[in-house]
Amino acid sequence: MSQTIEKAFSSQPDLHRQILKTLQTYPNLHPLFSSVSTYIQDLKSQNPSSYPVNASQPPQLSNKKRKLSFSSPSSAADEKADSISDLSFSIPQRKKLRLDLSHSSATGFLKAINTSTLDFEFGIPYSAIATTICVPVPEKAQPQYNFCILPAERSGHEQILFTVPNTKPKEGAAAVEGGLREDESYKDLVVRLLNARLPHGQLVLQPDPKEFSSSHAAPGGKTKAMHVKAFRGNKEGFLFFLPHGILFAFKKPLLFLPFAAITSISYTSVLQRTFNLAVTTHHAKAEEAEEEEEEEIEFSMLDQADYAAIDTYVKRHGLHDASMAEARRAKPLHVNGRVEDGEEGEEEGELEKARREAEDEEDEEEEDENFDPGSAGESEGEGGSSSDEEEEGGQLNTGKEQRDLVREELGSEAEEIDVDEEEEEEL
């Protein structure tokens, strides 16, 4: 028994001595240490390079990085898949991988495959996808598109973001059942494949120029940009105003606010060149699925030049400002716009209201600067009716009596007051 322990811990003499000392005090632990020693000997025989002969010799470790563990589907229905090679993924890993899309829409899977090792890197079942969005990559001279795969809340799956060029696939890059369509680009191909597989009648969401376009031109100058630069806290990103919600991308995590989750939208911190957009959302509490809680998400430093387009978008979809949130839930109305002729019950927009308040403050400041306390006092003393009424009632004293009363009340201070002859006669 002691030989087994000695062999097992031969590379750790200090530990071996401690074990022997412990066994002298507690001999009943001999069977336990023997079992542990036997187990260590078995491990050494299976992988001798990981267990050095002596303590000074470090174990040999693999140079390969540990990979995250993902469960890859293995059903027969998932064996057939359309694939597109060499796509640039950014979330959850920044790497070029192959996109595999299983044929089955019911049990299918979107997978990212390492083309060198053919290992499954990550993926998501179609049934767990809540929203899929395709938007242009901002500020790129050569058009590119980002695909955002957003999982259902609490599904346990990660978001996926990958980029495709707006060109035709290279020869051999796409293996698709039925082949490519004429003049089909990477972007059109991925949209077509996803639309055929997404569950519950979902379609890939894309920007619509009729819904929103920026005042700034896209690279090349032929079309308008589809995004607005913004910050969320210290995180810079881009806002996309889509037909069914608002997307903030492309830093992790991606944020999509569907209309159903938006309680209200208002404008804050309105300055000459920028303004902030505050979006109040409601969602179920994690611990109480039946109860809802509200959260305000603020996007800052939006360009004033894009206000008109954003405001039109907000009004079109009945996204009310914060002051009218309850009324909007009862009945959607036009919001954040000026009151038009014949439209009763509509309130001025937040931006117009802020501008009006700023103008009112400027007017008040000008009035304060022009204010003359003397003139105010004179105006207050003019046209007093009480003196006239007293005079008519014969209750006025003579000027001399009035002066005596003043002298009695003020004493020597009254001597400094000079009353000229004209004022004396008036009194």
GROMACS .gro file of C-alpha atoms in nm:
model
  427
    1MET     CA    1   0.000   0.000   0.000
    2SER     CA    2   0.278   0.245   0.094
    3GLN     CA    3   0.457   0.165  -0.234
    4THR     CA    4   0.147   0.263  -0.432
    5ILE     CA    5   0.130   0.595  -0.250
    6GLU     CA    6   0.503   0.654  -0.299
    7LYS     CA    7   0.480   0.593  -0.676
    8ALA     CA    8   0.173   0.811  -0.713
    9PHE     CA    9   0.333   1.106  -0.535
   10SER     CA   10   0.694   1.051  -0.639
   11SER     CA   11   0.702   1.384  -0.820
   12GLN     CA   12   0.575   1.563  -0.509
   13PRO     CA   13   0.804   1.458  -0.217
   14ASP     CA   14   0.672   1.726   0.021
   15LEU     CA   15   0.315   1.615  -0.035
   16HIS     CA   16   0.423   1.250   0.005
   17ARG     CA   17   0.579   1.325   0.345
   18GLN     CA   18   0.262   1.506   0.460
   19ILE     CA   19   0.052   1.205   0.359
   20LEU     CA   20   0.275   0.964   0.552
   21LYS     CA   21   0.263   1.188   0.859
   22THR     CA   22  -0.116   1.203   0.837
   23LEU     CA   23  -0.139   0.823   0.808
   24GLN     CA   24   0.067   0.783   1.124
   25THR     CA   25  -0.189   0.989   1.313
   26TYR     CA   26  -0.494   0.850   1.131
   27PRO     CA   27  -0.415   0.497   1.009
   28ASN     CA   28  -0.781   0.441   0.918
   29LEU     CA   29  -0.727   0.672   0.616
   30HIS     CA   30  -0.492   0.421   0.447
   31PRO     CA   31  -0.762   0.274   0.216
   32LEU     CA   32  -0.866   0.623   0.100
   33PHE     CA   33  -0.513   0.736   0.011
   34SER     CA   34  -0.446   0.404  -0.158
   35SER     CA   35  -0.751   0.448  -0.381
   36VAL     CA   36  -0.644   0.804  -0.468
   37SER     CA   37  -0.292   0.682  -0.546
   38THR     CA   38  -0.423   0.407  -0.773
   39TYR     CA   39  -0.635   0.661  -0.961
   40ILE     CA   40  -0.335   0.890  -1.010
   41GLN     CA   41  -0.129   0.599  -1.142
   42ASP     CA   42  -0.400   0.520  -1.398
   43LEU     CA   43  -0.401   0.884  -1.516
   44LYS     CA   44  -0.023   0.878  -1.552
   45SER     CA   45  -0.037   0.567  -1.767
   46GLN     CA   46  -0.297   0.726  -1.998
   47ASN     CA   47  -0.112   1.058  -2.045
   48PRO     CA   48   0.244   1.036  -1.914
   49SER     CA   49   0.352   1.369  -2.069
   50SER     CA   50   0.114   1.560  -1.839
   51TYR     CA   51   0.275   1.417  -1.524
   52PRO     CA   52   0.645   1.497  -1.478
   53VAL     CA   53   0.887   1.255  -1.315
   54ASN     CA   54   0.994   1.520  -1.064
   55ALA     CA   55   0.856   1.848  -0.936
   56SER     CA   56   1.110   2.062  -1.121
   57GLN     CA   57   0.983   1.937  -1.457
   58PRO     CA   58   0.667   2.131  -1.556
   59PRO     CA   59   0.380   1.947  -1.721
   60GLN     CA   60   0.341   1.982  -2.097
   61LEU     CA   61   0.034   2.184  -2.185
   62SER     CA   62  -0.142   2.201  -2.516
   63ASN     CA   63  -0.088   2.518  -2.721
   64LYS     CA   64  -0.445   2.509  -2.845
   65LYS     CA   65  -0.688   2.761  -2.698
   66ARG     CA   66  -0.982   2.629  -2.507
   67LYS     CA   67  -1.295   2.659  -2.712
   68LEU     CA   68  -1.635   2.738  -2.578
   69SER     CA   69  -1.860   2.439  -2.554
   70PHE     CA   70  -2.156   2.446  -2.789
   71SER     CA   71  -2.407   2.174  -2.852
   72SER     CA   72  -2.415   2.095  -3.223
   73PRO     CA   73  -2.726   1.937  -3.373
   74SER     CA   74  -2.675   1.588  -3.504
   75SER     CA   75  -3.017   1.481  -3.628
   76ALA     CA   76  -3.058   1.344  -3.977
   77ALA     CA   77  -3.271   1.641  -4.076
   78ASP     CA   78  -2.976   1.871  -4.016
   79GLU     CA   79  -2.729   1.680  -4.229
   80LYS     CA   80  -2.840   1.862  -4.543
   81ALA     CA   81  -2.758   2.232  -4.541
   82ASP     CA   82  -2.683   2.521  -4.772
   83SER     CA   83  -2.346   2.677  -4.700
   84ILE     CA   84  -2.163   3.002  -4.774
   85SER     CA   85  -1.789   3.016  -4.705
   86ASP     CA   86  -1.555   3.287  -4.576
   87LEU     CA   87  -1.805   3.519  -4.409
   88SER     CA   88  -1.676   3.768  -4.151
   89PHE     CA   89  -1.833   3.710  -3.809
   90SER     CA   90  -1.806   3.974  -3.534
   91ILE     CA   91  -2.033   3.837  -3.258
   92PRO     CA   92  -1.983   3.618  -3.061
   93GLN     CA   93  -1.642   3.558  -3.220
   94ARG     CA   94  -1.440   3.774  -3.455
   95LYS     CA   95  -1.341   3.522  -3.719
   96LYS     CA   96  -1.398   3.414  -4.080
   97LEU     CA   97  -1.624   3.111  -4.080
   98ARG     CA   98  -1.860   2.917  -4.302
   99LEU     CA   99  -2.233   2.976  -4.260
  100ASP     CA  100  -2.443   2.660  -4.271
  101LEU     CA  101  -2.822   2.681  -4.294
  102SER     CA  102  -3.006   2.352  -4.238
  103HIS     CA  103  -3.285   2.276  -4.481
  104SER     CA  104  -3.547   2.193  -4.220
  105SER     CA  105  -3.731   2.500  -4.092
  106ALA     CA  106  -3.886   2.310  -3.801
  107THR     CA  107  -3.577   2.142  -3.654
  108GLY     CA  108  -3.309   2.329  -3.846
  109PHE     CA  109  -3.005   2.514  -3.720
  110LEU     CA  110  -2.795   2.814  -3.821
  111LYS     CA  111  -2.433   2.712  -3.769
  112ALA     CA  112  -2.090   2.874  -3.794
  113ILE     CA  113  -1.829   2.620  -3.905
  114ASN     CA  114  -1.450   2.648  -3.895
  115THR     CA  115  -1.346   2.580  -4.253
  116SER     CA  116  -0.998   2.461  -4.152
  117THR     CA  117  -1.097   2.206  -3.889
  118LEU     CA  118  -1.466   2.166  -3.983
  119ASP     CA  119  -1.543   2.214  -3.614
  120PHE     CA  120  -1.876   2.355  -3.505
  121GLU     CA  121  -1.799   2.697  -3.351
  122PHE     CA  122  -2.143   2.827  -3.250
  123GLY     CA  123  -2.499   2.846  -3.373
  124ILE     CA  124  -2.867   2.879  -3.294
  125PRO     CA  125  -3.176   2.673  -3.380
  126TYR     CA  126  -3.426   2.851  -3.602
  127SER     CA  127  -3.691   2.804  -3.334
  128ALA     CA  128  -3.489   3.021  -3.091
  129ILE     CA  129  -3.455   3.317  -3.330
  130ALA     CA  130  -3.674   3.613  -3.233
  131THR     CA  131  -3.564   3.868  -3.493
  132THR     CA  132  -3.332   3.876  -3.794
  133ILE     CA  133  -3.220   4.212  -3.932
  134CYS     CA  134  -3.013   4.309  -4.235
  135VAL     CA  135  -2.881   4.667  -4.252
  136PRO     CA  136  -2.610   4.845  -4.454
  137VAL     CA  137  -2.272   4.879  -4.286
  138PRO     CA  138  -2.236   5.256  -4.229
  139GLU     CA  139  -1.966   5.466  -4.390
  140LYS     CA  140  -1.828   5.201  -4.624
  141ALA     CA  141  -1.718   5.304  -4.972
  142GLN     CA  142  -1.788   4.953  -5.099
  143PRO     CA  143  -2.141   4.853  -4.988
  144GLN     CA  144  -2.158   4.580  -4.725
  145TYR     CA  145  -2.441   4.443  -4.512
  146ASN     CA  146  -2.459   4.325  -4.153
  147PHE     CA  147  -2.691   4.043  -4.053
  148CYS     CA  148  -2.806   4.054  -3.690
  149ILE     CA  149  -2.945   3.728  -3.552
  150LEU     CA  150  -3.124   3.805  -3.225
  151PRO     CA  151  -3.235   3.513  -3.005
  152ALA     CA  152  -3.555   3.502  -2.805
  153GLU     CA  153  -3.528   3.643  -2.454
  154ARG     CA  154  -3.404   3.389  -2.197
  155SER     CA  155  -3.341   3.130  -2.469
  156GLY     CA  156  -2.982   3.088  -2.354
  157HIS     CA  157  -2.839   3.152  -2.703
  158GLU     CA  158  -2.599   3.427  -2.800
  159GLN     CA  159  -2.651   3.703  -3.055
  160ILE     CA  160  -2.482   3.652  -3.391
  161LEU     CA  161  -2.349   3.923  -3.622
  162PHE     CA  162  -2.185   3.861  -3.958
  163THR     CA  163  -2.106   4.072  -4.264
  164VAL     CA  164  -2.147   4.003  -4.635
  165PRO     CA  165  -2.034   4.209  -4.936
  166ASN     CA  166  -2.284   4.340  -5.187
  167THR     CA  167  -2.129   4.139  -5.467
  168LYS     CA  168  -2.199   3.809  -5.637
  169PRO     CA  169  -2.055   3.507  -5.452
  170LYS     CA  170  -1.718   3.391  -5.570
  171GLU     CA  171  -1.706   3.067  -5.764
  172GLY     CA  172  -1.733   2.775  -5.523
  173ALA     CA  173  -1.804   2.999  -5.221
  174ALA     CA  174  -2.173   2.905  -5.201
  175ALA     CA  175  -2.312   2.553  -5.207
  176VAL     CA  176  -2.687   2.599  -5.237
  177GLU     CA  177  -2.950   2.346  -5.334
  178GLY     CA  178  -3.095   2.456  -5.667
  179GLY     CA  179  -2.801   2.685  -5.736
  180LEU     CA  180  -2.775   3.064  -5.735
  181ARG     CA  181  -3.020   3.291  -5.909
  182GLU     CA  182  -2.913   3.525  -6.183
  183ASP     CA  183  -2.723   3.828  -6.053
  184GLU     CA  184  -2.788   3.722  -5.693
  185SER     CA  185  -2.555   3.891  -5.444
  186TYR     CA  186  -2.434   3.755  -5.111
  187LYS     CA  187  -2.688   3.973  -4.934
  188ASP     CA  188  -2.981   3.866  -5.154
  189LEU     CA  189  -2.881   3.500  -5.120
  190VAL     CA  190  -2.868   3.507  -4.738
  191VAL     CA  191  -3.200   3.693  -4.720
  192ARG     CA  192  -3.365   3.440  -4.950
  193LEU     CA  193  -3.233   3.141  -4.754
  194LEU     CA  194  -3.329   3.286  -4.415
  195ASN     CA  195  -3.678   3.390  -4.526
  196ALA     CA  196  -3.741   3.030  -4.631
  197ARG     CA  197  -3.637   2.893  -4.292
  198LEU     CA  198  -3.731   3.142  -4.018
  199PRO     CA  199  -4.017   3.019  -3.796
  200HIS     CA  200  -4.366   3.162  -3.747
  201GLY     CA  201  -4.370   3.341  -4.082
  202GLN     CA  202  -4.078   3.570  -3.989
  203LEU     CA  203  -3.896   3.763  -4.258
  204VAL     CA  204  -3.562   3.940  -4.247
  205LEU     CA  205  -3.618   4.305  -4.144
  206GLN     CA  206  -3.454   4.563  -4.368
  207PRO     CA  207  -3.452   4.945  -4.375
  208ASP     CA  208  -3.710   5.113  -4.597
  209PRO     CA  209  -3.635   5.461  -4.742
  210LYS     CA  210  -4.010   5.533  -4.724
  211GLU     CA  211  -3.993   5.476  -4.347
  212PHE     CA  212  -3.674   5.665  -4.274
  213SER     CA  213  -3.362   5.803  -4.439
  214SER     CA  214  -3.103   6.038  -4.299
  215SER     CA  215  -3.041   6.392  -4.416
  216HIS     CA  216  -2.683   6.285  -4.488
  217ALA     CA  217  -2.582   6.108  -4.805
  218ALA     CA  218  -2.441   5.757  -4.807
  219PRO     CA  219  -2.086   5.706  -4.939
  220GLY     CA  220  -2.090   5.776  -5.312
  221GLY     CA  221  -2.359   6.042  -5.275
  222LYS     CA  222  -2.621   5.864  -5.484
  223THR     CA  223  -2.850   5.762  -5.196
  224LYS     CA  224  -2.932   5.879  -4.846
  225ALA     CA  225  -2.781   5.706  -4.543
  226MET     CA  226  -3.015   5.475  -4.353
  227HIS     CA  227  -2.865   5.534  -4.009
  228VAL     CA  228  -2.810   5.808  -3.750
  229LYS     CA  229  -2.501   5.830  -3.534
  230ALA     CA  230  -2.572   5.819  -3.161
  231PHE     CA  231  -2.428   5.734  -2.821
  232ARG     CA  232  -2.571   5.516  -2.550
  233GLY     CA  233  -2.373   5.619  -2.246
  234ASN     CA  234  -2.013   5.619  -2.367
  235LYS     CA  235  -2.081   5.356  -2.632
  236GLU     CA  236  -2.090   5.495  -2.987
  237GLY     CA  237  -2.314   5.326  -3.238
  238PHE     CA  238  -2.577   5.367  -3.508
  239LEU     CA  239  -2.955   5.392  -3.488
  240PHE     CA  240  -3.167   5.231  -3.759
  241PHE     CA  241  -3.537   5.322  -3.772
  242LEU     CA  242  -3.691   5.009  -3.920
  243PRO     CA  243  -4.052   4.928  -4.019
  244HIS     CA  244  -4.114   4.732  -3.696
  245GLY     CA  245  -3.871   4.876  -3.444
  246ILE     CA  246  -3.548   5.060  -3.368
  247LEU     CA  247  -3.204   4.896  -3.382
  248PHE     CA  248  -2.891   5.024  -3.204
  249ALA     CA  249  -2.575   4.854  -3.331
  250PHE     CA  250  -2.303   4.727  -3.373
  251LYS     CA  251  -2.133   4.704  -3.034
  252LYS     CA  252  -2.214   4.404  -2.820
  253PRO     CA  253  -2.486   4.359  -2.712
  254LEU     CA  254  -2.701   4.459  -3.006
  255LEU     CA  255  -3.022   4.633  -2.898
  256PHE     CA  256  -3.352   4.602  -3.084
  257LEU     CA  257  -3.663   4.781  -2.956
  258PRO     CA  258  -3.977   4.650  -3.130
  259PHE     CA  259  -4.278   4.882  -3.134
  260ALA     CA  260  -4.464   4.649  -2.899
  261ALA     CA  261  -4.202   4.710  -2.629
  262ILE     CA  262  -4.199   5.091  -2.660
  263THR     CA  263  -4.413   5.289  -2.417
  264SER     CA  264  -4.314   5.636  -2.533
  265ILE     CA  265  -4.051   5.843  -2.709
  266SER     CA  266  -3.949   6.196  -2.614
  267TYR     CA  267  -3.674   6.446  -2.696
  268THR     CA  268  -3.437   6.581  -2.431
  269SER     CA  269  -3.127   6.802  -2.405
  270VAL     CA  270  -3.226   6.992  -2.717
  271LEU     CA  271  -2.935   7.207  -2.830
  272GLN     CA  272  -2.857   7.403  -3.143
  273ARG     CA  273  -2.685   7.115  -3.321
  274THR     CA  274  -2.778   6.800  -3.130
  275PHE     CA  275  -3.056   6.646  -2.925
  276ASN     CA  276  -3.119   6.328  -2.726
  277LEU     CA  277  -3.380   6.062  -2.789
  278ALA     CA  278  -3.534   5.900  -2.479
  279VAL     CA  279  -3.716   5.572  -2.539
  280THR     CA  280  -3.924   5.435  -2.251
  281THR     CA  281  -3.975   5.060  -2.279
  282HIS     CA  282  -4.172   4.806  -2.080
  283HIS     CA  283  -4.087   4.442  -2.029
  284ALA     CA  284  -4.171   4.157  -1.795
  285LYS     CA  285  -3.981   4.135  -1.470
  286ALA     CA  286  -3.740   3.844  -1.454
  287GLU     CA  287  -3.890   3.710  -1.133
  288GLU     CA  288  -4.254   3.794  -1.207
  289ALA     CA  289  -4.349   3.716  -1.566
  290GLU     CA  290  -4.695   3.868  -1.523
  291GLU     CA  291  -4.564   4.201  -1.390
  292GLU     CA  292  -4.403   4.463  -1.610
  293GLU     CA  293  -4.142   4.726  -1.537
  294GLU     CA  294  -4.041   5.032  -1.736
  295GLU     CA  295  -3.692   5.136  -1.840
  296GLU     CA  296  -3.578   5.455  -2.008
  297ILE     CA  297  -3.306   5.416  -2.268
  298GLU     CA  298  -3.147   5.741  -2.382
  299PHE     CA  299  -2.953   5.791  -2.703
  300SER     CA  300  -2.751   6.111  -2.711
  301MET     CA  301  -2.579   6.345  -2.957
  302LEU     CA  302  -2.818   6.291  -3.250
  303ASP     CA  303  -2.774   6.542  -3.531
  304GLN     CA  304  -3.042   6.815  -3.542
  305ALA     CA  305  -3.047   6.775  -3.920
  306ASP     CA  306  -3.210   6.433  -3.872
  307TYR     CA  307  -3.482   6.554  -3.633
  308ALA     CA  308  -3.750   6.608  -3.898
  309ALA     CA  309  -3.711   6.256  -4.041
  310ILE     CA  310  -3.707   6.097  -3.695
  311ASP     CA  311  -4.011   6.296  -3.584
  312THR     CA  312  -4.202   6.192  -3.898
  313TYR     CA  313  -4.115   5.829  -3.825
  314VAL     CA  314  -4.231   5.862  -3.463
  315LYS     CA  315  -4.561   6.022  -3.566
  316ARG     CA  316  -4.625   5.767  -3.839
  317HIS     CA  317  -4.610   5.481  -3.590
  318GLY     CA  318  -4.793   5.654  -3.307
  319LEU     CA  319  -4.499   5.653  -3.068
  320HIS     CA  320  -4.610   5.926  -2.829
  321ASP     CA  321  -4.391   6.154  -2.623
  322ALA     CA  322  -4.365   6.082  -2.251
  323SER     CA  323  -4.627   6.337  -2.143
  324MET     CA  324  -4.896   6.163  -2.351
  325ALA     CA  325  -4.795   5.800  -2.297
  326GLU     CA  326  -5.121   5.699  -2.128
  327ALA     CA  327  -5.332   5.868  -2.396
  328ARG     CA  328  -5.134   5.691  -2.666
  329ARG     CA  329  -5.215   5.354  -2.512
  330ALA     CA  330  -5.586   5.441  -2.524
  331LYS     CA  331  -5.582   5.588  -2.873
  332PRO     CA  332  -5.281   5.647  -3.101
  333LEU     CA  333  -5.248   6.010  -3.207
  334HIS     CA  334  -5.001   6.222  -3.402
  335VAL     CA  335  -4.710   6.303  -3.175
  336ASN     CA  336  -4.413   6.532  -3.142
  337GLY     CA  337  -4.544   6.767  -3.410
  338ARG     CA  338  -4.696   7.113  -3.433
  339VAL     CA  339  -5.070   7.156  -3.387
  340GLU     CA  340  -5.222   7.186  -3.733
  341ASP     CA  341  -5.538   7.374  -3.823
  342GLY     CA  342  -5.845   7.167  -3.751
  343GLU     CA  343  -5.653   6.918  -3.534
  344GLU     CA  344  -5.776   6.957  -3.180
  345GLY     CA  345  -5.634   6.777  -2.881
  346GLU     CA  346  -5.282   6.747  -3.022
  347GLU     CA  347  -5.001   6.891  -2.819
  348GLU     CA  348  -4.689   7.057  -2.949
  349GLY     CA  349  -4.386   6.832  -2.989
  350GLU     CA  350  -4.111   6.805  -2.734
  351LEU     CA  351  -3.860   6.977  -2.961
  352GLU     CA  352  -4.092   7.267  -3.043
  353LYS     CA  353  -4.181   7.296  -2.675
  354ALA     CA  354  -3.815   7.312  -2.577
  355ARG     CA  355  -3.749   7.578  -2.839
  356ARG     CA  356  -4.045   7.785  -2.719
  357GLU     CA  357  -3.932   7.759  -2.358
  358ALA     CA  358  -3.581   7.865  -2.459
  359GLU     CA  359  -3.723   8.170  -2.640
  360ASP     CA  360  -3.938   8.256  -2.335
  361GLU     CA  361  -3.630   8.241  -2.113
  362GLU     CA  362  -3.443   8.475  -2.349
  363ASP     CA  363  -3.737   8.721  -2.341
  364GLU     CA  364  -3.741   8.712  -1.962
  365GLU     CA  365  -3.367   8.780  -1.950
  366GLU     CA  366  -3.411   9.082  -2.180
  367GLU     CA  367  -3.691   9.215  -1.960
  368ASP     CA  368  -3.470   9.177  -1.652
  369GLU     CA  369  -3.190   9.369  -1.823
  370ASN     CA  370  -3.428   9.655  -1.921
  371PHE     CA  371  -3.601   9.668  -1.582
  372ASP     CA  372  -3.583  10.014  -1.407
  373PRO     CA  373  -3.687  10.003  -1.041
  374GLY     CA  374  -3.753  10.382  -1.041
  375SER     CA  375  -4.000  10.365  -1.325
  376ALA     CA  376  -4.184  10.081  -1.155
  377GLY     CA  377  -4.219  10.287  -0.840
  378GLU     CA  378  -4.347  10.585  -1.032
  379SER     CA  379  -4.604  10.378  -1.213
  380GLU     CA  380  -4.726  10.234  -0.887
  381GLY     CA  381  -4.778  10.586  -0.746
  382GLU     CA  382  -4.963  10.717  -1.047
  383GLY     CA  383  -5.339  10.738  -1.061
  384GLY     CA  384  -5.392  10.637  -0.696
  385SER     CA  385  -5.764  10.657  -0.624
  386SER     CA  386  -5.746  10.639  -0.243
  387SER     CA  387  -5.612  10.994  -0.207
  388ASP     CA  388  -5.886  11.129  -0.431
  389GLU     CA  389  -6.148  10.948  -0.227
  390GLU     CA  390  -6.008  11.082   0.100
  391GLU     CA  391  -6.000  11.437  -0.040
  392GLU     CA  392  -6.360  11.409  -0.148
  393GLY     CA  393  -6.453  11.295   0.202
  394GLY     CA  394  -6.289  11.602   0.360
  395GLN     CA  395  -6.053  11.386   0.564
  396LEU     CA  396  -5.723  11.532   0.439
  397ASN     CA  397  -5.514  11.728   0.685
  398THR     CA  398  -5.327  12.044   0.592
  399GLY     CA  399  -4.976  12.032   0.459
  400LYS     CA  400  -4.842  12.179   0.784
  401GLU     CA  401  -5.006  11.906   0.992
  402GLN     CA  402  -4.868  11.640   0.762
  403ARG     CA  403  -4.517  11.781   0.800
  404ASP     CA  404  -4.553  11.780   1.180
  405LEU     CA  405  -4.654  11.417   1.178
  406VAL     CA  406  -4.354  11.326   0.964
  407ARG     CA  407  -4.126  11.522   1.194
  408GLU     CA  408  -4.264  11.345   1.499
  409GLU     CA  409  -4.216  11.000   1.342
  410LEU     CA  410  -3.874  11.049   1.183
  411GLY     CA  411  -3.723  11.303   1.416
  412SER     CA  412  -3.399  11.456   1.297
  413GLU     CA  413  -3.402  11.252   0.976
  414ALA     CA  414  -3.698  11.455   0.856
  415GLU     CA  415  -3.492  11.772   0.876
  416GLU     CA  416  -3.286  11.646   0.583
  417ILE     CA  417  -3.597  11.628   0.364
  418ASP     CA  418  -3.648  11.953   0.172
  419VAL     CA  419  -3.992  12.040   0.051
  420ASP     CA  420  -3.990  12.308  -0.215
  421GLU     CA  421  -4.250  12.575  -0.233
  422GLU     CA  422  -4.439  12.416  -0.520
  423GLU     CA  423  -4.474  12.084  -0.338
  424GLU     CA  424  -4.575  12.277  -0.022
  425GLU     CA  425  -4.854  12.450  -0.207
  426GLU     CA  426  -4.972  12.116  -0.350
  427LEU     CA  427  -4.985  11.970  -0.001
   0.00000   0.00000   0.00000
